[in-house]
Structures are given as structure tokens and as C-alpha cells.
């Protein structure tokens, strides 16, 4: 099987802008093809019933009966015969169309042999049922394509570019998104798709990111926030300054990624392709042997020719050739609906065998942003301690300064005067706040100003504060752990992942605290980026034996910005997409578009389920075929059994493959929702 009029590729579209219209055109063409196929099947079935009734109620000659049956046969089989002929002329004759053609033509001719019964109805029925199988295959393929096409629908149609006239009035020009320049101001109205990546200049709204992340919870944006293309503006009007051309925007990269996913075939798919190329010619020569050799020992040529024809029908590898790629296609589609972008079926293969997951800490298990986690005052209250520290750090560009300002956002409007700011390299900052000298920094700065500081039992970066040389207390700043990081590790262990490893450049005590909090089995701290690559290299070369390397794989999870070398080195690199991080989409094999670590376990579950379905189809198809092939060679099987072993098995395998589109909830979720 596999021939459909609707199968074209969008590479023929000369410009990216035409992709959506091209997709719609292919969708309508696909529907038209299926309807045409259905009508051909119905009409052929009616003609076949009429031919059978005519045969039983009249005494037509064999050649006359042949003419009667040729009408439905050619009606339903002309495309298959055409494909078989094309295969012969192009030197690729050993395909399923060729097998069907010679089997059915042989069945039409067998009635002219001396002493043989006519097999005209069987010949037409085999071709008819073959087309029924093609119809189901086309329907299943359409469903799979539709599941991925929802990503293509994120492509915006128009951008409203704001332009200032000579008179000073602002007007909006509706242009194609790919014609908008970087730095232009665009207006996004409620209900419209965000056409390009940019920064909000004016307005407040909520964005629906479900097409990108699979998450239904809207994301609030206001002035200064970044917005990415493909989201839907739900409420307010936004004025946005574009930061990327359309070709480099998030929506374009995601569409290209999903379109190209089919180019990377899984091991199962490449095996099936190689298998079919070797298997088919062997089957053809075996059928010739079955038809010819027994006649040298007194066997009836008509009898053994009939068995050889059945052998050909049964042996057609349609179920394998169709269902396995369709299964992986469905797995990629199901993952994309969950905000997990897999760059190819080969990465599903690897994901299914992952037994070690190595994490970068910052930006992966944690938010990658410093925040105040505790305030321990000595000689004043918490509010006053934060108040003074935030004022001193007002002009600092260090992330710690930003964390202190975020913890006390009113510091810019409370009227306090900050003067004589002095930054002491490697120690901290000293400044006058109103009439007090405030020192904010590490223990070295406290020693320098004569303040008697003390340690803190909390893990993190400790910022000490002294007022006029007297110790006032300290503030604990840390990188916050993501809300679902603990659950992510639990789910991985529940899936049977043996090792979870965390690599970080942070201090030992910080790494130990995060690892213990999350339940990670192993951690390595104070590493440089090169050390992370070295660790993964050592794992790849030593921790797996050659006997088990094909069953055990290492996944590295990073934020895709500074972890690109490790992402590329691991068996499978999983990046936190950060709602469109350029480095993540480019470097990784799998991209999690919503930055949630729990999606790692979901990706592995989807991969394992996809492989399980593919294996089910392979075992089912081969098992049934071998059984009927043996029966056919022994003369026990009938042509109807042969048809089931080919087309019936294909239809069942295709329906089973469609299960890969559905992503069931994890067991942990089932258990908690009662």
C-alpha cells in the first residue's frame, strides 16, 4: 500500500508564507481523494455482486466471464496496476503493488488452465480489499497529519504595522508577517495571533500558549514583557516592538522543526525499509518455486499456481511498511500536542531506552533567577533590613542586587536619599542611606567595617548588612527550585530510570541541598561547562557495557543556552525551550516548550508507548503472515484467508498505530485525582 493522490510535500511552496494555504489545499485534496476512493469501493462492490449473480444464473463461457469481472477489477485496480508498472519501468519492481498485480492477474488467468476452476471473484475481491486497506490507511494518515497540523495553524496571517503619517497621526498597515522589519511597532488585537516575537510597549493582556506548550493556563503580559509568535492574544490590545524577523521567529522555527521531524527515521523504520527490500524479491522467487517445483514430482500446475498466488498475497509486507512509520508519526504528533517537540523518530527510539538522566541545575531544575528566601535581622526588623539593602543595591547590575530590589519594590518611591555609593571589589557595597552608613556584602566586608557577623544555617548566598559599623543581620538569597522539579524526579524513578544526576557550577553545599530536596541520586558541583562534557563522555564510554549499550541511553537536560556542547554529546539532548529559546530549539534533540521538568518523564512515556505499539504491529503482522504462509504452502489456506493475512492485518495494524496519537495521563496523576 502507500499510494495516495494526496501525498505531496510543501517543499514545492517557494515561500514560507504559502505554507498555511498549501496545508489547507493538501487537506482538501486528501479529503477529496478519500471520498473518491470510497465511491470506487462502493461501486466496485456493487459490480462484483452483480458479476457473481450473473455467473451463478447464466452459463457464460470462461472468456465472457473474464470480460464481466474485468470491469470491476480495472475500476478498482487501475491505480495499483499503474503503480506496479511504474515500479517495473523505474527498476523498483519488488513492491506491494507488484505483488498485488501479479497475484490478481494470475488469479484471473488460472481459470484458463486445464482442469482448473475460475478464480475471477477472488481476484477482484483481493484488489477491492486492498483498496479498503488503503482507505483506512489514508484516514489514519490524515488523522496523524491533523494532529501535527494544529502546530501549523499557529502561523499568523497578518501583522498590523503602526506607521506615523506626516501629519502626526498613527495609522495601521496590514502586511504579511514576513514583510515586517525588526524594530517595527505592531498592534495585536484581542483574538489575534501574535505574528512576530517582540517586547510589549503598551498594553496588558493574557496570552493563550496552548499551541506552543500544551498548557491551558493563560500567560499574563504587560509593558516590558517578551511575547512570542504563535500565541493568541486573549483580552487587551498590545503595542509590540518586533525583535526578530519572521523567518527567525519562534513560530517559524517550530514549524520547520516539526516538518523536518519525518526525515530522521527510527531504527525500527530503517530496519523495516531494509527488510522489505530484501524480503520482497525472496518472496517472489519462493512463490515461483512453489508454483513450478512440485510439477516435476507430478503435482498439478493449476493447484500449485493457486497456492503460489495465495503465497504472494499473504507475503505482502504492507502492515509492516505502513504501520511502523505511522506509529512513530503518531507518537511525534501526540508529543507535540503536549508541548514536547521531538526532532525525529530516531530520538523516540533513544528516549524509550533512557535509564540515566543528567540534569543541569540552573534554569532546568531551578528558575535560574536569584530570589530572597530568608531574612534574619539582628538589631532591626525584616522590613527595615530589606529596605536598607535594596537602597544600597539600587545601582548594582549584579543578579544579587536585582534580587534585593525585587524583594523590596517600594525602595524607589519611599523618599530615602542614597549617596556616596562605593563598590568594594570582591566584598560588596557601602553607601550613605539618609544619615546612616550601610554596608551590604560578604563576610570580608563585615570584617573591613568592624561588624561582628555570624553564620547562617540556611544554604544559599548570605548577604550581610551592617549599619554604622554595627551588625544588623543577613539576607539569604538563592536560586528557587521549580514547582514541579520534585515531582519530575519522582516520575522518572517511577518509570524505572535508574540514575538521576545533577551537574552544576554552584557550590557543594548548594548542590547538596538541591539534590537532597529533590531526591536526586547523584550530584557533582563546582563544574565548568567543559567538566560537564567530560562527565557525559565518561558516562558514555565507561558506565555501559557493549552488551547493554543498545538498551541503555543517557539523556542530558539543560536550558539550551550554555549547555549546547553537552546537549549535542549525550545520546539524547533535552532542552528547556523557555517559550522559544533560540539556542534550545537549535541545539537539542527534544525541546520542552513550557520549561516544565515533569515533561521529561512524559516524553519518555510517549516514546516507550510508541515503541511498544510498533513492536505489537511487527509481531502481530509477522505472526499471522507466517501462519497463513505455511497453510498456503500446504494447500490448507484459501484466498480469503490470504486477503485477511494481508489487508485485514494491515487495517488492524493501522488502527493500532493510531493509538500513538493519544497520550494517557501518568499513573501518579491518576492516583492523586480521586
mmCIF file with all atom_site columns, C-alpha atoms in Angstrom, residues 38 48 61 64 92 97 107 121 162 165 188 233 248 276 312 332 345 428 464 501 504 526 537:
data_model
loop_
_atom_site.group_PDB
_atom_site.id
_atom_site.type_symbol
_atom_site.label_atom_id
_atom_site.label_alt_id
_atom_site.label_comp_id
_atom_site.label_asym_id
_atom_site.label_entity_id
_atom_site.label_seq_id
_atom_site.pdbx_PDB_ins_code
_atom_site.Cartn_x
_atom_site.Cartn_y
_atom_site.Cartn_z
_atom_site.occupancy
_atom_site.B_iso_or_equiv
_atom_site.pdbx_formal_charge
_atom_site.auth_seq_id
_atom_site.auth_comp_id
_atom_site.auth_asym_id
_atom_site.auth_atom_id
_atom_site.pdbx_PDB_model_num
ATOM 1  C CA . UNK A 1 38  ? -14.787 5.321   -1.040  1.00 0.00 ? 38  UNK A CA 1
ATOM 2  C CA . UNK A 1 48  ? -18.756 -7.554  -8.076  1.00 0.00 ? 48  UNK A CA 1
ATOM 3  C CA . UNK A 1 61  ? -18.035 -19.067 -21.369 1.00 0.00 ? 61  UNK A CA 1
ATOM 4  C CA . UNK A 1 64  ? -17.069 -13.998 -21.334 1.00 0.00 ? 64  UNK A CA 1
ATOM 5  C CA . UNK A 1 92  ? 11.884  -0.876  -8.309  1.00 0.00 ? 92  UNK A CA 1
ATOM 6  C CA . UNK A 1 97  ? 1.769   -3.063  -5.882  1.00 0.00 ? 97  UNK A CA 1
ATOM 7  C CA . UNK A 1 107 ? -5.915  -15.452 -10.365 1.00 0.00 ? 107 UNK A CA 1
ATOM 8  C CA . UNK A 1 121 ? -14.263 -13.243 -7.899  1.00 0.00 ? 121 UNK A CA 1
ATOM 9  C CA . UNK A 1 162 ? 1.877   51.047  13.040  1.00 0.00 ? 162 UNK A CA 1
ATOM 10 C CA . UNK A 1 165 ? 1.999   59.975  8.945   1.00 0.00 ? 165 UNK A CA 1
ATOM 11 C CA . UNK A 1 188 ? -2.142  42.943  18.250  1.00 0.00 ? 188 UNK A CA 1
ATOM 12 C CA . UNK A 1 233 ? -3.936  37.441  22.414  1.00 0.00 ? 233 UNK A CA 1
ATOM 13 C CA . UNK A 1 248 ? 13.849  33.726  12.768  1.00 0.00 ? 248 UNK A CA 1
ATOM 14 C CA . UNK A 1 276 ? 11.143  -5.025  2.711   1.00 0.00 ? 276 UNK A CA 1
ATOM 15 C CA . UNK A 1 312 ? 2.156   -13.774 -2.822  1.00 0.00 ? 312 UNK A CA 1
ATOM 16 C CA . UNK A 1 332 ? 5.627   12.699  17.378  1.00 0.00 ? 332 UNK A CA 1
ATOM 17 C CA . UNK A 1 345 ? 11.522  9.300   15.201  1.00 0.00 ? 345 UNK A CA 1
ATOM 18 C CA . UNK A 1 428 ? 30.157  44.356  48.461  1.00 0.00 ? 428 UNK A CA 1
ATOM 19 C CA . UNK A 1 464 ? 25.374  40.527  55.466  1.00 0.00 ? 464 UNK A CA 1
ATOM 20 C CA . UNK A 1 501 ? 22.421  13.041  38.163  1.00 0.00 ? 501 UNK A CA 1
ATOM 21 C CA . UNK A 1 504 ? 26.233  22.380  38.416  1.00 0.00 ? 504 UNK A CA 1
ATOM 22 C CA . UNK A 1 526 ? 31.649  23.443  41.070  1.00 0.00 ? 526 UNK A CA 1
ATOM 23 C CA . UNK A 1 537 ? 31.808  11.478  27.822  1.00 0.00 ? 537 UNK A CA 1
#
